């Protein structure tokens, strides 16, 4: 009887130890995942900054500076949580998940804006063929350029596209 009680206690102790080891392994894995995720997002933010700089529109660059600074600060703050013993893994993971969602949304926006800026720029350049020929085209393309430099890339694209559509009409062919 004492042997069976002792065996039961040993099994409980073993289960408790196994659970504790599993818990520690989960904490370690979560901490490592957060740490590696922060490094990955740091690089993604650097790529995003390059995209913004490549657009080379001062008003757009200025409008993103605050968000980039905020996100870099979040990386530092989450990193501090991970480096402080004992590690508050729950706080680190919660804050990291929020940071990851916010960063992903922001970088998606930067990517879309970069594509819109590129398309607007190409369309304005293409539409410039009509500038010397048509005064109205020149006026509207000036407006498109102002929109472009005000970071209104979709508006700039639309104006330039409309110029192309309007002035790119085929001329009627003379009867042969």
PDB file of N, CA and C in Angstrom, residues 104-172:
ATOM      1  N   UNK A 104       2.607  45.666 -40.298  1.00  0.00           N
ATOM      2  CA  UNK A 104       2.180  45.059 -41.563  1.00  0.00           C
ATOM      3  C   UNK A 104       1.210  45.985 -42.301  1.00  0.00           C
ATOM      4  N   UNK A 105       0.257  46.536 -41.581  1.00  0.00           N
ATOM      5  CA  UNK A 105      -0.710  47.450 -42.207  1.00  0.00           C
ATOM      6  C   UNK A 105      -0.002  48.687 -42.753  1.00  0.00           C
ATOM      7  N   UNK A 106       0.919  49.236 -41.982  1.00  0.00           N
ATOM      8  CA  UNK A 106       1.643  50.431 -42.414  1.00  0.00           C
ATOM      9  C   UNK A 106       2.492  50.142 -43.649  1.00  0.00           C
ATOM     10  N   UNK A 107       3.223  49.024 -43.622  1.00  0.00           N
ATOM     11  CA  UNK A 107       4.083  48.690 -44.757  1.00  0.00           C
ATOM     12  C   UNK A 107       3.268  48.349 -46.003  1.00  0.00           C
ATOM     13  N   UNK A 108       2.101  47.761 -45.815  1.00  0.00           N
ATOM     14  CA  UNK A 108       1.202  47.525 -46.957  1.00  0.00           C
ATOM     15  C   UNK A 108       0.789  48.868 -47.574  1.00  0.00           C
ATOM     16  N   UNK A 109       0.491  49.824 -46.721  1.00  0.00           N
ATOM     17  CA  UNK A 109       0.116  51.157 -47.190  1.00  0.00           C
ATOM     18  C   UNK A 109       1.276  51.814 -47.942  1.00  0.00           C
ATOM     19  N   UNK A 110       2.487  51.687 -47.406  1.00  0.00           N
ATOM     20  CA  UNK A 110       3.669  52.253 -48.064  1.00  0.00           C
ATOM     21  C   UNK A 110       3.855  51.604 -49.433  1.00  0.00           C
ATOM     22  N   UNK A 111       3.684  50.297 -49.490  1.00  0.00           N
ATOM     23  CA  UNK A 111       3.851  49.578 -50.751  1.00  0.00           C
ATOM     24  C   UNK A 111       2.815  50.030 -51.782  1.00  0.00           C
ATOM     25  N   UNK A 112       1.571  50.139 -51.358  1.00  0.00           N
ATOM     26  CA  UNK A 112       0.509  50.601 -52.277  1.00  0.00           C
ATOM     27  C   UNK A 112       0.784  52.026 -52.746  1.00  0.00           C
ATOM     28  N   UNK A 113       1.213  52.873 -51.837  1.00  0.00           N
ATOM     29  CA  UNK A 113       1.519  54.254 -52.191  1.00  0.00           C
ATOM     30  C   UNK A 113       2.695  54.316 -53.158  1.00  0.00           C
ATOM     31  N   UNK A 114       3.694  53.484 -52.919  1.00  0.00           N
ATOM     32  CA  UNK A 114       4.854  53.429 -53.807  1.00  0.00           C
ATOM     33  C   UNK A 114       4.434  53.025 -55.216  1.00  0.00           C
ATOM     34  N   UNK A 115       3.574  52.038 -55.310  1.00  0.00           N
ATOM     35  CA  UNK A 115       3.085  51.597 -56.621  1.00  0.00           C
ATOM     36  C   UNK A 115       2.248  52.688 -57.285  1.00  0.00           C
ATOM     37  N   UNK A 116       1.414  53.356 -56.497  1.00  0.00           N
ATOM     38  CA  UNK A 116       0.591  54.441 -57.038  1.00  0.00           C
ATOM     39  C   UNK A 116       1.477  55.588 -57.526  1.00  0.00           C
ATOM     40  N   UNK A 117       2.520  55.914 -56.775  1.00  0.00           N
ATOM     41  CA  UNK A 117       3.435  56.991 -57.163  1.00  0.00           C
ATOM     42  C   UNK A 117       4.158  56.633 -58.460  1.00  0.00           C
ATOM     43  N   UNK A 118       4.598  55.405 -58.550  1.00  0.00           N
ATOM     44  CA  UNK A 118       5.302  54.953 -59.757  1.00  0.00           C
ATOM     45  C   UNK A 118       4.381  55.014 -60.971  1.00  0.00           C
ATOM     46  N   UNK A 119       3.168  54.549 -60.811  1.00  0.00           N
ATOM     47  CA  UNK A 119       2.199  54.570 -61.911  1.00  0.00           C
ATOM     48  C   UNK A 119       1.865  56.010 -62.307  1.00  0.00           C
ATOM     49  N   UNK A 120       1.676  56.864 -61.322  1.00  0.00           N
ATOM     50  CA  UNK A 120       1.371  58.275 -61.610  1.00  0.00           C
ATOM     51  C   UNK A 120       2.527  58.927 -62.363  1.00  0.00           C
ATOM     52  N   UNK A 121       3.741  58.666 -61.900  1.00  0.00           N
ATOM     53  CA  UNK A 121       4.914  59.264 -62.546  1.00  0.00           C
ATOM     54  C   UNK A 121       5.040  58.795 -64.001  1.00  0.00           C
ATOM     55  N   UNK A 122       4.888  57.507 -64.221  1.00  0.00           N
ATOM     56  CA  UNK A 122       4.975  56.971 -65.588  1.00  0.00           C
ATOM     57  C   UNK A 122       3.880  57.543 -66.473  1.00  0.00           C
ATOM     58  N   UNK A 123       2.699  57.682 -65.928  1.00  0.00           N
ATOM     59  CA  UNK A 123       1.573  58.200 -66.712  1.00  0.00           C
ATOM     60  C   UNK A 123       1.776  59.673 -67.050  1.00  0.00           C
ATOM     61  N   UNK A 124       2.284  60.440 -66.100  1.00  0.00           N
ATOM     62  CA  UNK A 124       2.566  61.856 -66.363  1.00  0.00           C
ATOM     63  C   UNK A 124       3.635  61.980 -67.458  1.00  0.00           C
ATOM     64  N   UNK A 125       4.678  61.177 -67.353  1.00  0.00           N
ATOM     65  CA  UNK A 125       5.735  61.209 -68.362  1.00  0.00           C
ATOM     66  C   UNK A 125       5.170  60.858 -69.740  1.00  0.00           C
ATOM     67  N   UNK A 126       4.345  59.835 -69.783  1.00  0.00           N
ATOM     68  CA  UNK A 126       3.726  59.438 -71.057  1.00  0.00           C
ATOM     69  C   UNK A 126       2.819  60.550 -71.594  1.00  0.00           C
ATOM     70  N   UNK A 127       2.073  61.182 -70.714  1.00  0.00           N
ATOM     71  CA  UNK A 127       1.142  62.232 -71.144  1.00  0.00           C
ATOM     72  C   UNK A 127       1.868  63.503 -71.582  1.00  0.00           C
ATOM     73  N   UNK A 128       3.113  63.670 -71.166  1.00  0.00           N
ATOM     74  CA  UNK A 128       3.866  64.869 -71.523  1.00  0.00           C
ATOM     75  C   UNK A 128       4.044  65.045 -73.030  1.00  0.00           C
ATOM     76  N   UNK A 129       3.835  63.993 -73.786  1.00  0.00           N
ATOM     77  CA  UNK A 129       3.926  64.093 -75.246  1.00  0.00           C
ATOM     78  C   UNK A 129       2.912  65.103 -75.791  1.00  0.00           C
ATOM     79  N   UNK A 130       1.802  65.296 -75.069  1.00  0.00           N
ATOM     80  CA  UNK A 130       0.739  66.207 -75.514  1.00  0.00           C
ATOM     81  C   UNK A 130       0.928  67.628 -74.996  1.00  0.00           C
ATOM     82  N   UNK A 131       1.864  67.811 -74.091  1.00  0.00           N
ATOM     83  CA  UNK A 131       2.065  69.127 -73.468  1.00  0.00           C
ATOM     84  C   UNK A 131       2.382  70.227 -74.488  1.00  0.00           C
ATOM     85  N   UNK A 132       3.348  70.033 -75.374  1.00  0.00           N
ATOM     86  CA  UNK A 132       3.666  71.141 -76.292  1.00  0.00           C
ATOM     87  C   UNK A 132       2.574  71.411 -77.326  1.00  0.00           C
ATOM     88  N   UNK A 133       1.797  70.407 -77.627  1.00  0.00           N
ATOM     89  CA  UNK A 133       0.803  70.521 -78.692  1.00  0.00           C
ATOM     90  C   UNK A 133      -0.512  71.143 -78.232  1.00  0.00           C
ATOM     91  N   UNK A 134      -0.888  70.872 -76.994  1.00  0.00           N
ATOM     92  CA  UNK A 134      -2.200  71.287 -76.510  1.00  0.00           C
ATOM     93  C   UNK A 134      -2.067  72.068 -75.203  1.00  0.00           C
ATOM     94  N   UNK A 135      -2.525  73.320 -75.221  1.00  0.00           N
ATOM     95  CA  UNK A 135      -2.431  74.177 -74.029  1.00  0.00           C
ATOM     96  C   UNK A 135      -3.226  73.586 -72.866  1.00  0.00           C
ATOM     97  N   UNK A 136      -4.388  73.010 -73.161  1.00  0.00           N
ATOM     98  CA  UNK A 136      -5.205  72.417 -72.106  1.00  0.00           C
ATOM     99  C   UNK A 136      -4.490  71.225 -71.469  1.00  0.00           C
ATOM    100  N   UNK A 137      -3.805  70.452 -72.286  1.00  0.00           N
ATOM    101  CA  UNK A 137      -3.051  69.306 -71.757  1.00  0.00           C
ATOM    102  C   UNK A 137      -1.940  69.799 -70.835  1.00  0.00           C
ATOM    103  N   UNK A 138      -1.248  70.850 -71.251  1.00  0.00           N
ATOM    104  CA  UNK A 138      -0.160  71.398 -70.428  1.00  0.00           C
ATOM    105  C   UNK A 138      -0.689  71.873 -69.083  1.00  0.00           C
ATOM    106  N   UNK A 139      -1.812  72.557 -69.109  1.00  0.00           N
ATOM    107  CA  UNK A 139      -2.409  73.070 -67.867  1.00  0.00           C
ATOM    108  C   UNK A 139      -2.795  71.912 -66.937  1.00  0.00           C
ATOM    109  N   UNK A 140      -3.427  70.919 -67.496  1.00  0.00           N
ATOM    110  CA  UNK A 140      -3.860  69.780 -66.678  1.00  0.00           C
ATOM    111  C   UNK A 140      -2.676  68.961 -66.179  1.00  0.00           C
ATOM    112  N   UNK A 141      -1.634  68.844 -66.983  1.00  0.00           N
ATOM    113  CA  UNK A 141      -0.442  68.113 -66.527  1.00  0.00           C
ATOM    114  C   UNK A 141       0.303  68.883 -65.438  1.00  0.00           C
ATOM    115  N   UNK A 142       0.263  70.212 -65.499  1.00  0.00           N
ATOM    116  CA  UNK A 142       0.823  71.015 -64.402  1.00  0.00           C
ATOM    117  C   UNK A 142       0.075  70.695 -63.109  1.00  0.00           C
ATOM    118  N   UNK A 143      -1.244  70.578 -63.228  1.00  0.00           N
ATOM    119  CA  UNK A 143      -2.069  70.217 -62.066  1.00  0.00           C
ATOM    120  C   UNK A 143      -1.718  68.804 -61.566  1.00  0.00           C
ATOM    121  N   UNK A 144      -1.510  67.885 -62.497  1.00  0.00           N
ATOM    122  CA  UNK A 144      -1.139  66.515 -62.121  1.00  0.00           C
ATOM    123  C   UNK A 144       0.195  66.517 -61.379  1.00  0.00           C
ATOM    124  N   UNK A 145       1.135  67.304 -61.856  1.00  0.00           N
ATOM    125  CA  UNK A 145       2.443  67.381 -61.189  1.00  0.00           C
ATOM    126  C   UNK A 145       2.320  67.978 -59.795  1.00  0.00           C
ATOM    127  N   UNK A 146       1.476  68.993 -59.642  1.00  0.00           N
ATOM    128  CA  UNK A 146       1.252  69.570 -58.312  1.00  0.00           C
ATOM    129  C   UNK A 146       0.655  68.518 -57.372  1.00  0.00           C
ATOM    130  N   UNK A 147      -0.312  67.761 -57.881  1.00  0.00           N
ATOM    131  CA  UNK A 147      -0.889  66.683 -57.065  1.00  0.00           C
ATOM    132  C   UNK A 147       0.170  65.647 -56.708  1.00  0.00           C
ATOM    133  N   UNK A 148       1.005  65.322 -57.659  1.00  0.00           N
ATOM    134  CA  UNK A 148       2.065  64.335 -57.414  1.00  0.00           C
ATOM    135  C   UNK A 148       2.962  64.815 -56.272  1.00  0.00           C
ATOM    136  N   UNK A 149       3.412  66.049 -56.335  1.00  0.00           N
ATOM    137  CA  UNK A 149       4.316  66.565 -55.299  1.00  0.00           C
ATOM    138  C   UNK A 149       3.616  66.866 -53.982  1.00  0.00           C
ATOM    139  N   UNK A 150       2.281  66.833 -54.009  1.00  0.00           N
ATOM    140  CA  UNK A 150       1.507  66.948 -52.765  1.00  0.00           C
ATOM    141  C   UNK A 150       1.158  65.549 -52.238  1.00  0.00           C
ATOM    142  N   UNK A 151       1.740  64.530 -52.871  1.00  0.00           N
ATOM    143  CA  UNK A 151       1.529  63.118 -52.495  1.00  0.00           C
ATOM    144  C   UNK A 151       0.098  62.648 -52.758  1.00  0.00           C
ATOM    145  N   UNK A 152      -0.579  63.294 -53.692  1.00  0.00           N
ATOM    146  CA  UNK A 152      -1.907  62.848 -54.131  1.00  0.00           C
ATOM    147  C   UNK A 152      -1.710  62.047 -55.418  1.00  0.00           C
ATOM    148  N   UNK A 153      -1.074  60.889 -55.265  1.00  0.00           N
ATOM    149  CA  UNK A 153      -0.639  60.120 -56.418  1.00  0.00           C
ATOM    150  C   UNK A 153      -1.790  59.592 -57.265  1.00  0.00           C
ATOM    151  N   UNK A 154      -2.861  59.187 -56.633  1.00  0.00           N
ATOM    152  CA  UNK A 154      -4.005  58.678 -57.392  1.00  0.00           C
ATOM    153  C   UNK A 154      -4.655  59.794 -58.221  1.00  0.00           C
ATOM    154  N   UNK A 155      -4.760  60.980 -57.625  1.00  0.00           N
ATOM    155  CA  UNK A 155      -5.308  62.125 -58.363  1.00  0.00           C
ATOM    156  C   UNK A 155      -4.392  62.483 -59.532  1.00  0.00           C
ATOM    157  N   UNK A 156      -3.087  62.490 -59.283  1.00  0.00           N
ATOM    158  CA  UNK A 156      -2.123  62.812 -60.342  1.00  0.00           C
ATOM    159  C   UNK A 156      -2.225  61.805 -61.478  1.00  0.00           C
ATOM    160  N   UNK A 157      -2.334  60.550 -61.129  1.00  0.00           N
ATOM    161  CA  UNK A 157      -2.482  59.505 -62.146  1.00  0.00           C
ATOM    162  C   UNK A 157      -3.748  59.734 -62.962  1.00  0.00           C
ATOM    163  N   UNK A 158      -4.851  59.979 -62.274  1.00  0.00           N
ATOM    164  CA  UNK A 158      -6.137  60.112 -62.957  1.00  0.00           C
ATOM    165  C   UNK A 158      -6.125  61.280 -63.943  1.00  0.00           C
ATOM    166  N   UNK A 159      -5.548  62.396 -63.532  1.00  0.00           N
ATOM    167  CA  UNK A 159      -5.480  63.564 -64.414  1.00  0.00           C
ATOM    168  C   UNK A 159      -4.648  63.232 -65.654  1.00  0.00           C
ATOM    169  N   UNK A 160      -3.471  62.656 -65.438  1.00  0.00           N
ATOM    170  CA  UNK A 160      -2.597  62.317 -66.568  1.00  0.00           C
ATOM    171  C   UNK A 160      -3.247  61.272 -67.468  1.00  0.00           C
ATOM    172  N   UNK A 161      -3.902  60.307 -66.870  1.00  0.00           N
ATOM    173  CA  UNK A 161      -4.591  59.274 -67.652  1.00  0.00           C
ATOM    174  C   UNK A 161      -5.697  59.898 -68.497  1.00  0.00           C
ATOM    175  N   UNK A 162      -6.442  60.804 -67.897  1.00  0.00           N
ATOM    176  CA  UNK A 162      -7.516  61.485 -68.628  1.00  0.00           C
ATOM    177  C   UNK A 162      -6.955  62.290 -69.801  1.00  0.00           C
ATOM    178  N   UNK A 163      -5.796  62.915 -69.608  1.00  0.00           N
ATOM    179  CA  UNK A 163      -5.157  63.668 -70.692  1.00  0.00           C
ATOM    180  C   UNK A 163      -4.814  62.708 -71.834  1.00  0.00           C
ATOM    181  N   UNK A 164      -4.246  61.578 -71.501  1.00  0.00           N
ATOM    182  CA  UNK A 164      -3.897  60.588 -72.534  1.00  0.00           C
ATOM    183  C   UNK A 164      -5.152  60.133 -73.266  1.00  0.00           C
ATOM    184  N   UNK A 165      -6.186  59.821 -72.495  1.00  0.00           N
ATOM    185  CA  UNK A 165      -7.434  59.356 -73.110  1.00  0.00           C
ATOM    186  C   UNK A 165      -8.033  60.422 -74.042  1.00  0.00           C
ATOM    187  N   UNK A 166      -7.998  61.662 -73.596  1.00  0.00           N
ATOM    188  CA  UNK A 166      -8.628  62.733 -74.369  1.00  0.00           C
ATOM    189  C   UNK A 166      -7.846  63.089 -75.625  1.00  0.00           C
ATOM    190  N   UNK A 167      -6.530  63.172 -75.504  1.00  0.00           N
ATOM    191  CA  UNK A 167      -5.734  63.661 -76.627  1.00  0.00           C
ATOM    192  C   UNK A 167      -5.151  62.545 -77.488  1.00  0.00           C
ATOM    193  N   UNK A 168      -5.370  61.326 -77.116  1.00  0.00           N
ATOM    194  CA  UNK A 168      -4.850  60.191 -77.863  1.00  0.00           C
ATOM    195  C   UNK A 168      -5.942  59.588 -78.743  1.00  0.00           C
ATOM    196  N   UNK A 169      -6.745  60.431 -79.307  1.00  0.00           N
ATOM    197  CA  UNK A 169      -7.817  59.941 -80.188  1.00  0.00           C
ATOM    198  C   UNK A 169      -7.247  59.744 -81.577  1.00  0.00           C
ATOM    199  N   UNK A 170      -7.598  58.637 -82.209  1.00  0.00           N
ATOM    200  CA  UNK A 170      -7.086  58.427 -83.568  1.00  0.00           C
ATOM    201  C   UNK A 170      -7.659  59.489 -84.524  1.00  0.00           C
ATOM    202  N   UNK A 171      -6.825  59.934 -85.386  1.00  0.00           N
ATOM    203  CA  UNK A 171      -7.292  60.916 -86.372  1.00  0.00           C
ATOM    204  C   UNK A 171      -7.968  60.161 -87.513  1.00  0.00           C
ATOM    205  N   UNK A 172      -9.053  60.746 -88.032  1.00  0.00           N
ATOM    206  CA  UNK A 172      -9.732  60.052 -89.131  1.00  0.00           C
ATOM    207  C   UNK A 172      -8.819  59.989 -90.352  1.00  0.00           C
TER     208      UNK A 172
END
